[in-house]
Amino acid sequence: MISHKIPVGILGATGMVGQRYVQLLANHPWFTLTHLAASANSAGKPYREAIAGRSHLADNIPTAILELPVHAVEDITNAAKNCRLVFSAIELPNKTALQETENTYAVAGLAVVSNASAHRWTEDIPMLIPEINASHLNLITAQQKQRGWSGCIIVKPNCSLQSYLTPLYALEQAGYTLSDVVVTTLQAISGAGYPGVASLDILDNVVPYIGGEEEKTEQEPLKILGTMAENKILPRTGLTISAHCNRVPVIDGHLACVSIRFKDKKPTPDEIKNSWQLFRSLPQQLNLPSAPVQPIIYRTEDNRPQPRKDRDADKGMAVTVGRLRPCPVFDYKFVGLSHNTIRGAAGGGILNGELLVAQGFVK
Ligand code: NAP
């Protein structure tokens, strides 16, 4: 389908998510990694040197990538020369500065797929999980028209909600409308970036607070499940989500314990399991390179999913669910798991990029 590889870049290439992007893009069939950018501390160094002492990469990254120079994120001129799409994994304390940085790339004609939270609630910017709301990409036309951009921006949601939202969506697709969800997340340390949470705070411990995470876990699904209006998304109504978010001493893999109540028609346990196992969506139909073959995997064992055993399912891109059982308060409860730096961050971002290409937004 792709006759030539598309040159791409990574903003924040030296961080936890940026390094995962490097690993996943090193041998990508559609993309070739040509541009790396990070803060002024890293700019001017070869990538190998910029990540020295904080490398999370496997040993098989091609030398050509390790020798690429790291540019400053502000260096848009070189980025525009080097690539057509950038994956943004920058961490800035200031939301407006982050928005402006990403905007300058779209002004320069680049497509931006962002992992950062800055633009998640910007009206004309879609927040995508390709299996759920690929149709929201149609916002790009309005975005480019009203802003005069030749590039575009799309964003990924927070990693916390990706362990449970696709399973919930699959149930709604099968005709069962949800009204209430209570979710308790057990989130891996890598979700805090590097160096993240101090070892003395997290070893032998659970931290029952992650700043801003409960709000994101409760609200972002409503935009993703929302409907397209002319130039914005109208958030889903009639669904209430309550979240408890905890940091646990696991390196990768966010677990979610979820209780759900249906509005009226209530499925049987077998109908729920079938809806999950049979669920397929646009990324599978389009055969996107990073799409999991089976987006939701149901494990029948009493003690699964587990982060160490299930986070890498289908290249780390599948959501694994299990422990479906009746809930004495709501209707059912289950456990979901996804890999936070792959499905929840870099892998999910690359899947978004592949969708942009397959839908003709990046050529
Ligand atoms: P991280 O490990 O702290 O990395 C931050 C990156 O941002 C580094 O490349 C850093 O470059 C760069 N940066 C910092 N200050 C900068 C500045 N002033 N100008 C330009 N670049 C700057 O963080 P992370 O965990 O990879 O997260 C990156 C983004 O992804 C964040 O927005 C985060 O919310 C989001 N996210 C993370 C996860 C996850 O599981 N970790 C999941 C979903 C979304 P230097 O190395 O040069 O300082």
CSV table of C-alpha atoms and ligand atoms in Angstrom, one decimal:
chain,number,residue,atom,x,y,z
A,1,MET,CA,0.0,0.0,0.0
A,2,ILE,CA,2.9,2.4,0.8
A,3,SER,CA,5.3,2.7,-2.1
A,4,HIS,CA,7.9,4.8,-0.3
A,5,LYS,CA,8.7,5.2,3.4
A,6,ILE,CA,7.5,8.5,5.0
A,7,PRO,CA,10.2,10.4,6.9
A,8,VAL,CA,9.1,11.0,10.5
A,9,GLY,CA,10.5,12.7,13.7
A,10,ILE,CA,10.2,12.5,17.4
A,11,LEU,CA,9.8,15.5,19.7
A,12,GLY,CA,11.0,14.5,23.2
A,13,ALA,CA,13.0,11.6,21.7
A,14,THR,CA,15.2,11.3,24.8
A,15,GLY,CA,12.4,10.6,27.3
A,16,MET,CA,10.7,7.4,28.4
A,17,VAL,CA,8.1,7.6,25.7
A,18,GLY,CA,10.5,9.1,23.1
A,19,GLN,CA,12.8,6.1,23.5
A,20,ARG,CA,9.9,3.7,23.1
A,21,TYR,CA,9.1,5.5,19.8
A,22,VAL,CA,12.7,5.1,18.6
A,23,GLN,CA,12.5,1.4,19.4
A,24,LEU,CA,9.2,0.9,17.6
A,25,LEU,CA,10.1,3.1,14.6
A,26,ALA,CA,13.6,1.6,14.1
A,27,ASN,CA,12.3,-1.0,11.6
A,28,HIS,CA,8.9,0.3,10.7
A,29,PRO,CA,7.5,-0.8,7.3
A,30,TRP,CA,5.9,2.6,6.5
A,31,PHE,CA,8.0,5.2,8.4
A,32,THR,CA,11.7,6.0,8.5
A,33,LEU,CA,13.1,7.9,11.4
A,34,THR,CA,14.9,11.0,10.2
A,35,HIS,CA,14.6,13.7,12.9
A,36,LEU,CA,15.1,13.6,16.7
A,37,ALA,CA,14.4,16.6,19.0
A,38,ALA,CA,14.5,17.3,22.7
A,39,SER,CA,15.4,20.1,25.2
A,40,ALA,CA,18.4,22.4,24.9
A,41,ASN,CA,20.2,20.0,27.3
A,42,SER,CA,20.2,17.3,24.6
A,43,ALA,CA,20.4,19.5,21.5
A,44,GLY,CA,23.6,19.2,19.5
A,45,LYS,CA,24.5,15.8,20.8
A,46,PRO,CA,24.3,12.5,18.9
A,47,TYR,CA,21.3,10.5,20.1
A,48,ARG,CA,23.6,7.9,21.7
A,49,GLU,CA,25.2,10.6,23.9
A,50,ALA,CA,22.0,12.4,24.7
A,51,ILE,CA,20.4,9.2,26.3
A,52,ALA,CA,23.6,8.0,27.9
A,53,GLY,CA,22.9,6.8,31.5
A,54,ARG,CA,19.1,6.8,31.0
A,55,SER,CA,18.7,4.5,28.0
A,56,HIS,CA,15.7,2.1,28.1
A,57,LEU,CA,16.3,0.8,24.6
A,58,ALA,CA,17.0,-2.7,23.5
A,59,ASP,CA,20.5,-3.3,22.1
A,60,ASN,CA,19.4,-3.7,18.5
A,61,ILE,CA,18.7,-0.1,17.6
A,62,PRO,CA,20.5,0.6,14.3
A,63,THR,CA,23.7,2.6,14.6
A,64,ALA,CA,22.5,5.1,12.0
A,65,ILE,CA,19.7,6.1,14.5
A,66,LEU,CA,22.0,6.2,17.5
A,67,GLU,CA,24.3,8.6,15.6
A,68,LEU,CA,21.4,10.9,14.5
A,69,PRO,CA,21.9,14.5,15.9
A,70,VAL,CA,19.4,15.6,18.5
A,71,HIS,CA,17.9,19.0,17.5
A,72,ALA,CA,16.2,21.5,19.8
A,73,VAL,CA,12.4,21.2,19.7
A,74,GLU,CA,12.3,24.9,18.7
A,75,ASP,CA,14.3,24.1,15.5
A,76,ILE,CA,11.3,23.9,13.2
A,77,THR,CA,13.2,24.7,10.1
A,78,ASN,CA,15.3,21.5,10.2
A,79,ALA,CA,12.3,19.5,11.3
A,80,ALA,CA,10.3,20.7,8.2
A,81,LYS,CA,13.3,19.8,6.0
A,82,ASN,CA,13.8,16.4,7.6
A,83,CYS,CA,10.3,14.9,7.9
A,84,ARG,CA,6.6,15.2,7.2
A,85,LEU,CA,5.1,13.8,10.5
A,86,VAL,CA,6.3,14.2,14.1
A,87,PHE,CA,5.3,12.2,17.1
A,88,SER,CA,5.3,14.5,20.1
A,89,ALA,CA,6.4,13.1,23.5
A,90,ILE,CA,7.5,16.3,25.2
A,91,GLU,CA,7.0,17.2,28.8
A,92,LEU,CA,6.7,20.9,29.5
A,93,PRO,CA,5.3,22.4,32.7
A,94,ASN,CA,3.4,25.0,30.8
A,95,LYS,CA,0.3,23.9,28.8
A,96,THR,CA,0.2,27.1,26.6
A,97,ALA,CA,3.9,26.7,25.7
A,98,LEU,CA,3.3,23.1,24.8
A,99,GLN,CA,0.3,24.0,22.6
A,100,GLU,CA,2.3,26.8,20.9
A,101,THR,CA,5.2,24.5,20.2
A,102,GLU,CA,3.0,21.8,18.6
A,103,ASN,CA,1.1,24.5,16.7
A,104,THR,CA,4.3,25.8,15.1
A,105,TYR,CA,4.9,22.3,13.6
A,106,ALA,CA,1.3,22.3,12.1
A,107,VAL,CA,1.9,25.8,10.7
A,108,ALA,CA,5.1,24.5,9.1
A,109,GLY,CA,3.1,21.9,7.3
A,110,LEU,CA,3.8,18.9,9.5
A,111,ALA,CA,1.3,16.4,10.9
A,112,VAL,CA,1.7,16.2,14.7
A,113,VAL,CA,0.6,13.1,16.6
A,114,SER,CA,0.8,14.2,20.3
A,115,ASN,CA,1.1,12.1,23.5
A,116,ALA,CA,1.0,15.3,25.6
A,117,SER,CA,-2.2,16.4,27.3
A,118,ALA,CA,-2.0,20.1,26.2
A,119,HIS,CA,-4.3,19.9,23.2
A,120,ARG,CA,-6.6,17.1,24.4
A,121,TRP,CA,-9.5,19.5,25.1
A,122,THR,CA,-8.9,21.8,22.2
A,123,GLU,CA,-12.2,21.8,20.3
A,124,ASP,CA,-11.0,21.2,16.8
A,125,ILE,CA,-8.3,18.6,17.7
A,126,PRO,CA,-9.4,15.0,17.7
A,127,MET,CA,-8.4,12.7,20.6
A,128,LEU,CA,-8.1,9.3,19.1
A,129,ILE,CA,-8.0,5.6,19.9
A,130,PRO,CA,-8.2,4.3,16.3
A,131,GLU,CA,-10.3,1.3,17.2
A,132,ILE,CA,-13.0,3.6,18.7
A,133,ASN,CA,-13.3,7.0,17.0
A,134,ALA,CA,-11.3,7.0,13.7
A,135,SER,CA,-14.2,9.0,12.2
A,136,HIS,CA,-13.2,12.0,14.4
A,137,LEU,CA,-10.2,12.5,11.9
A,138,ASN,CA,-12.7,14.4,9.8
A,139,LEU,CA,-12.2,17.3,12.2
A,140,ILE,CA,-8.8,17.8,10.5
A,141,THR,CA,-10.5,19.5,7.5
A,142,ALA,CA,-12.2,22.1,9.8
A,143,GLN,CA,-9.0,22.5,11.8
A,144,GLN,CA,-6.9,23.3,8.7
A,145,LYS,CA,-9.5,25.6,7.3
A,146,GLN,CA,-10.1,27.7,10.3
A,147,ARG,CA,-6.5,27.9,11.4
A,148,GLY,CA,-4.9,28.2,8.0
A,149,TRP,CA,-2.6,25.2,8.8
A,150,SER,CA,-1.1,23.1,6.0
A,151,GLY,CA,-0.2,20.5,8.7
A,152,CYS,CA,-2.5,19.2,11.4
A,153,ILE,CA,-2.6,18.0,15.1
A,154,ILE,CA,-4.2,14.9,16.5
A,155,VAL,CA,-3.7,13.7,20.1
A,156,LYS,CA,-3.7,10.5,22.0
A,157,PRO,CA,-5.6,10.2,25.3
A,158,ASN,CA,-4.0,9.5,28.7
A,159,CYS,CA,-2.5,6.0,29.1
A,160,SER,CA,-4.7,5.3,32.2
A,161,LEU,CA,-7.9,4.8,30.3
A,162,GLN,CA,-6.6,2.5,27.5
A,163,SER,CA,-6.8,-0.6,29.7
A,164,TYR,CA,-10.6,-0.4,29.9
A,165,LEU,CA,-12.1,2.0,27.3
A,166,THR,CA,-11.9,-0.3,24.3
A,167,PRO,CA,-13.6,-3.2,26.1
A,168,LEU,CA,-16.4,-0.8,27.2
A,169,TYR,CA,-16.7,0.5,23.6
A,170,ALA,CA,-16.9,-3.1,22.3
A,171,LEU,CA,-19.9,-3.7,24.5
A,172,GLU,CA,-21.6,-0.5,23.3
A,173,GLN,CA,-20.9,-1.5,19.7
A,174,ALA,CA,-22.6,-4.8,20.4
A,175,GLY,CA,-25.8,-2.9,21.5
A,176,TYR,CA,-25.5,-2.6,25.3
A,177,THR,CA,-25.5,1.0,26.5
A,178,LEU,CA,-23.5,1.8,29.7
A,179,SER,CA,-24.6,4.2,32.3
A,180,ASP,CA,-22.1,4.0,35.2
A,181,VAL,CA,-18.4,2.9,35.5
A,182,VAL,CA,-16.2,2.8,38.6
A,183,VAL,CA,-12.6,2.1,37.8
A,184,THR,CA,-9.5,1.6,40.0
A,185,THR,CA,-6.3,1.8,38.2
A,186,LEU,CA,-3.0,0.3,39.3
A,187,GLN,CA,-0.5,2.2,37.2
A,188,ALA,CA,3.1,1.4,36.4
A,189,ILE,CA,6.1,3.5,37.3
A,190,SER,CA,7.2,4.1,33.7
A,191,GLY,CA,4.0,6.2,33.3
A,192,ALA,CA,5.7,8.9,35.3
A,193,GLY,CA,8.6,9.2,32.8
A,194,TYR,CA,12.2,9.0,33.8
A,195,PRO,CA,13.5,9.2,36.6
A,196,GLY,CA,9.8,9.3,37.7
A,197,VAL,CA,8.9,8.3,41.2
A,198,ALA,CA,11.8,8.0,43.6
A,199,SER,CA,12.6,4.3,44.5
A,200,LEU,CA,12.2,5.0,48.2
A,201,ASP,CA,8.7,6.3,47.5
A,202,ILE,CA,7.5,3.4,45.4
A,203,LEU,CA,9.3,0.2,46.5
A,204,ASP,CA,7.3,-1.8,49.1
A,205,ASN,CA,4.5,0.8,48.6
A,206,VAL,CA,1.5,2.0,46.7
A,207,VAL,CA,0.9,5.7,46.2
A,208,PRO,CA,-2.9,6.4,46.1
A,209,TYR,CA,-2.5,9.7,44.1
A,210,ILE,CA,-1.3,10.6,40.6
A,211,GLY,CA,-1.8,14.4,40.0
A,212,GLY,CA,-4.5,15.0,37.4
A,213,GLU,CA,-4.9,11.4,36.5
A,214,GLU,CA,-8.4,10.7,38.0
A,215,GLU,CA,-9.9,13.7,36.1
A,216,LYS,CA,-8.3,12.5,32.8
A,217,THR,CA,-9.5,9.0,33.4
A,218,GLU,CA,-13.1,10.2,34.0
A,219,GLN,CA,-13.4,12.9,31.4
A,220,GLU,CA,-11.3,11.9,28.3
A,221,PRO,CA,-13.5,8.9,27.5
A,222,LEU,CA,-16.4,11.2,27.0
A,223,LYS,CA,-14.7,13.1,24.2
A,224,ILE,CA,-13.5,9.9,22.6
A,225,LEU,CA,-17.0,8.4,22.7
A,226,GLY,CA,-18.5,11.7,21.6
A,227,THR,CA,-20.2,12.6,18.3
A,228,MET,CA,-18.9,14.8,15.5
A,229,ALA,CA,-20.5,18.2,15.1
A,230,GLU,CA,-19.4,20.6,12.3
A,231,ASN,CA,-16.1,21.6,13.8
A,232,LYS,CA,-15.9,20.0,17.3
A,233,ILE,CA,-16.8,16.9,19.2
A,234,LEU,CA,-19.9,16.8,21.4
A,235,PRO,CA,-18.9,14.8,24.5
A,236,ARG,CA,-20.9,11.7,25.3
A,237,THR,CA,-23.7,12.2,27.8
A,238,GLY,CA,-25.5,9.8,30.0
A,239,LEU,CA,-22.3,8.0,31.1
A,240,THR,CA,-20.7,8.7,34.5
A,241,ILE,CA,-17.2,7.4,35.3
A,242,SER,CA,-15.6,7.5,38.7
A,243,ALA,CA,-11.8,6.8,38.9
A,244,HIS,CA,-9.3,5.9,41.7
A,245,CYS,CA,-5.7,6.1,40.3
A,246,ASN,CA,-2.8,4.5,42.1
A,247,ARG,CA,0.9,4.2,41.4
A,248,VAL,CA,2.2,0.7,42.0
A,249,PRO,CA,5.7,-0.8,41.9
A,250,VAL,CA,5.4,-2.4,38.4
A,251,ILE,CA,7.7,-1.2,35.7
A,252,ASP,CA,5.3,-1.4,32.6
A,253,GLY,CA,1.6,-2.2,32.3
A,254,HIS,CA,-1.4,-0.4,33.7
A,255,LEU,CA,-4.1,-2.6,35.3
A,256,ALA,CA,-7.7,-1.4,35.7
A,257,CYS,CA,-10.4,-3.0,38.0
A,258,VAL,CA,-13.7,-2.0,36.6
A,259,SER,CA,-17.3,-2.2,37.7
A,260,ILE,CA,-20.0,-1.4,35.1
A,261,ARG,CA,-23.8,-0.8,35.1
A,262,PHE,CA,-25.9,-0.9,31.9
A,263,LYS,CA,-28.7,1.6,31.1
A,264,ASP,CA,-31.4,-0.9,30.2
A,265,LYS,CA,-30.6,-4.0,28.2
A,266,LYS,CA,-28.1,-6.1,30.2
A,267,PRO,CA,-25.9,-8.8,28.4
A,268,THR,CA,-25.1,-12.2,29.7
A,269,PRO,CA,-21.5,-13.0,30.7
A,270,ASP,CA,-21.2,-15.1,27.4
A,271,GLU,CA,-22.5,-12.1,25.4
A,272,ILE,CA,-19.9,-9.9,27.0
A,273,LYS,CA,-17.0,-12.3,26.3
A,274,ASN,CA,-18.2,-12.8,22.7
A,275,SER,CA,-18.4,-9.0,22.2
A,276,TRP,CA,-14.8,-8.7,23.3
A,277,GLN,CA,-13.4,-11.6,21.5
A,278,LEU,CA,-15.1,-10.8,18.2
A,279,PHE,CA,-14.4,-7.1,18.3
A,280,ARG,CA,-12.6,-5.8,15.2
A,281,SER,CA,-12.4,-2.3,13.9
A,282,LEU,CA,-10.9,0.0,11.2
A,283,PRO,CA,-7.2,-0.6,12.1
A,284,GLN,CA,-7.8,-4.3,11.6
A,285,GLN,CA,-9.8,-3.8,8.4
A,286,LEU,CA,-7.1,-1.5,7.0
A,287,ASN,CA,-4.4,-4.0,8.2
A,288,LEU,CA,-2.4,-1.1,9.7
A,289,PRO,CA,1.1,-2.4,10.6
A,290,SER,CA,0.8,-1.7,14.4
A,291,ALA,CA,-2.8,-2.9,14.7
A,292,PRO,CA,-3.2,-5.9,17.0
A,293,VAL,CA,-4.9,-8.8,15.2
A,294,GLN,CA,-7.3,-9.2,18.1
A,295,PRO,CA,-7.7,-5.8,19.9
A,296,ILE,CA,-9.2,-7.4,23.1
A,297,ILE,CA,-8.0,-10.7,24.4
A,298,TYR,CA,-10.1,-12.5,27.1
A,299,ARG,CA,-8.1,-14.7,29.5
A,300,THR,CA,-10.1,-17.4,31.3
A,301,GLU,CA,-7.7,-18.1,34.1
A,302,ASP,CA,-8.8,-16.8,37.6
A,303,ASN,CA,-5.6,-14.8,38.1
A,304,ARG,CA,-5.1,-13.0,34.8
A,305,PRO,CA,-4.4,-10.5,33.4
A,306,GLN,CA,-1.1,-9.7,35.1
A,307,PRO,CA,1.2,-6.9,34.0
A,308,ARG,CA,4.4,-9.1,33.7
A,309,LYS,CA,2.6,-11.9,31.8
A,310,ASP,CA,0.1,-10.0,29.6
A,311,ARG,CA,1.5,-6.5,28.9
A,312,ASP,CA,3.3,-7.6,25.7
A,313,ALA,CA,0.3,-9.3,24.1
A,314,ASP,CA,0.2,-8.8,20.4
A,315,LYS,CA,3.3,-6.5,20.3
A,316,GLY,CA,2.0,-4.7,23.4
A,317,MET,CA,-0.9,-3.3,21.4
A,318,ALA,CA,-3.8,-5.6,22.6
A,319,VAL,CA,-5.8,-5.0,25.7
A,320,THR,CA,-6.1,-8.1,27.9
A,321,VAL,CA,-9.2,-8.6,30.0
A,322,GLY,CA,-10.3,-11.2,32.5
A,323,ARG,CA,-12.1,-12.0,35.7
A,324,LEU,CA,-15.5,-11.1,34.4
A,325,ARG,CA,-18.0,-11.7,37.1
A,326,PRO,CA,-21.3,-10.3,38.6
A,327,CYS,CA,-21.0,-7.2,40.7
A,328,PRO,CA,-23.3,-7.0,43.7
A,329,VAL,CA,-23.4,-3.2,43.4
A,330,PHE,CA,-23.4,-2.6,39.6
A,331,ASP,CA,-24.0,-5.3,37.0
A,332,TYR,CA,-20.6,-6.8,36.2
A,333,LYS,CA,-16.9,-6.3,37.1
A,334,PHE,CA,-13.7,-7.2,35.3
A,335,VAL,CA,-10.0,-6.5,35.1
A,336,GLY,CA,-8.3,-4.9,32.1
A,337,LEU,CA,-4.6,-4.4,31.3
A,338,SER,CA,-2.6,-2.6,28.6
A,339,HIS,CA,1.1,-1.7,28.1
A,340,ASN,CA,1.3,2.0,29.1
A,341,THR,CA,4.4,3.0,27.0
A,342,ILE,CA,3.3,0.9,24.0
A,343,ARG,CA,-0.5,0.9,23.5
A,344,GLY,CA,-0.9,3.8,26.0
A,345,ALA,CA,1.9,5.9,24.5
A,346,ALA,CA,4.3,5.3,21.6
A,347,GLY,CA,2.6,2.2,20.0
A,348,GLY,CA,-0.8,4.0,20.1
A,349,GLY,CA,0.8,7.1,18.7
A,350,ILE,CA,2.3,5.2,15.8
A,351,LEU,CA,-1.1,3.5,15.1
A,352,ASN,CA,-2.6,7.0,14.9
A,353,GLY,CA,0.2,8.0,12.4
A,354,GLU,CA,-0.6,4.9,10.3
A,355,LEU,CA,-4.2,5.8,10.3
A,356,LEU,CA,-3.4,9.4,9.1
A,357,VAL,CA,-1.4,7.8,6.2
A,358,ALA,CA,-4.1,5.3,5.4
A,359,GLN,CA,-6.8,8.0,5.3
A,360,GLY,CA,-4.7,10.2,3.1
A,361,PHE,CA,-3.9,13.0,5.6
A,362,VAL,CA,-0.1,12.3,5.3
A,363,LYS,CA,1.4,11.4,1.9
B,1,NAP,P1,10.1,12.1,30.2
B,1,NAP,O1,10.7,10.8,30.3
B,1,NAP,O2,10.2,13.0,31.4
B,1,NAP,O3,10.7,12.8,28.9
B,1,NAP,C1,10.4,14.2,28.6
B,1,NAP,C2,10.9,14.6,27.3
B,1,NAP,O4,10.6,16.0,27.0
B,1,NAP,C3,12.5,14.5,27.1
B,1,NAP,O5,12.8,14.1,25.8
B,1,NAP,C4,12.9,15.9,27.4
B,1,NAP,O6,14.2,16.2,26.8
B,1,NAP,C5,11.8,16.7,26.8
B,1,NAP,N1,11.8,18.0,27.4
B,1,NAP,C6,11.8,18.4,28.7
B,1,NAP,N2,11.8,19.7,28.8
B,1,NAP,C7,11.8,20.2,27.5
B,1,NAP,C8,11.9,21.6,27.0
B,1,NAP,N3,11.9,22.6,27.8
B,1,NAP,N4,11.9,21.7,25.7
B,1,NAP,C9,11.9,20.6,24.8
B,1,NAP,N5,11.8,19.3,25.3
B,1,NAP,C10,11.8,19.2,26.6
B,1,NAP,O7,8.5,12.0,30.0
B,1,NAP,P2,7.7,10.8,29.3
B,1,NAP,O8,7.1,9.9,30.3
B,1,NAP,O9,8.4,10.3,28.1
B,1,NAP,O10,6.4,11.6,28.8
B,1,NAP,C11,6.4,12.4,27.6
B,1,NAP,C12,5.0,12.9,27.3
B,1,NAP,O11,4.2,11.8,27.0
B,1,NAP,C13,4.4,13.7,28.4
B,1,NAP,O12,3.6,14.7,27.9
B,1,NAP,C14,3.5,12.6,29.1
B,1,NAP,O13,2.4,13.2,29.8
B,1,NAP,C15,3.0,11.8,27.9
B,1,NAP,N6,2.7,10.4,28.2
B,1,NAP,C16,3.5,9.6,28.9
B,1,NAP,C17,3.1,8.2,29.1
B,1,NAP,C18,4.0,7.2,29.9
B,1,NAP,O14,3.6,6.1,30.0
B,1,NAP,N7,5.2,7.6,30.3
B,1,NAP,C19,2.0,7.7,28.6
B,1,NAP,C20,1.1,8.6,27.8
B,1,NAP,C21,1.5,9.9,27.7
B,1,NAP,P3,15.6,16.2,27.6
B,1,NAP,O15,15.9,14.7,27.7
B,1,NAP,O16,16.5,16.9,26.6
B,1,NAP,O17,15.4,16.9,28.9
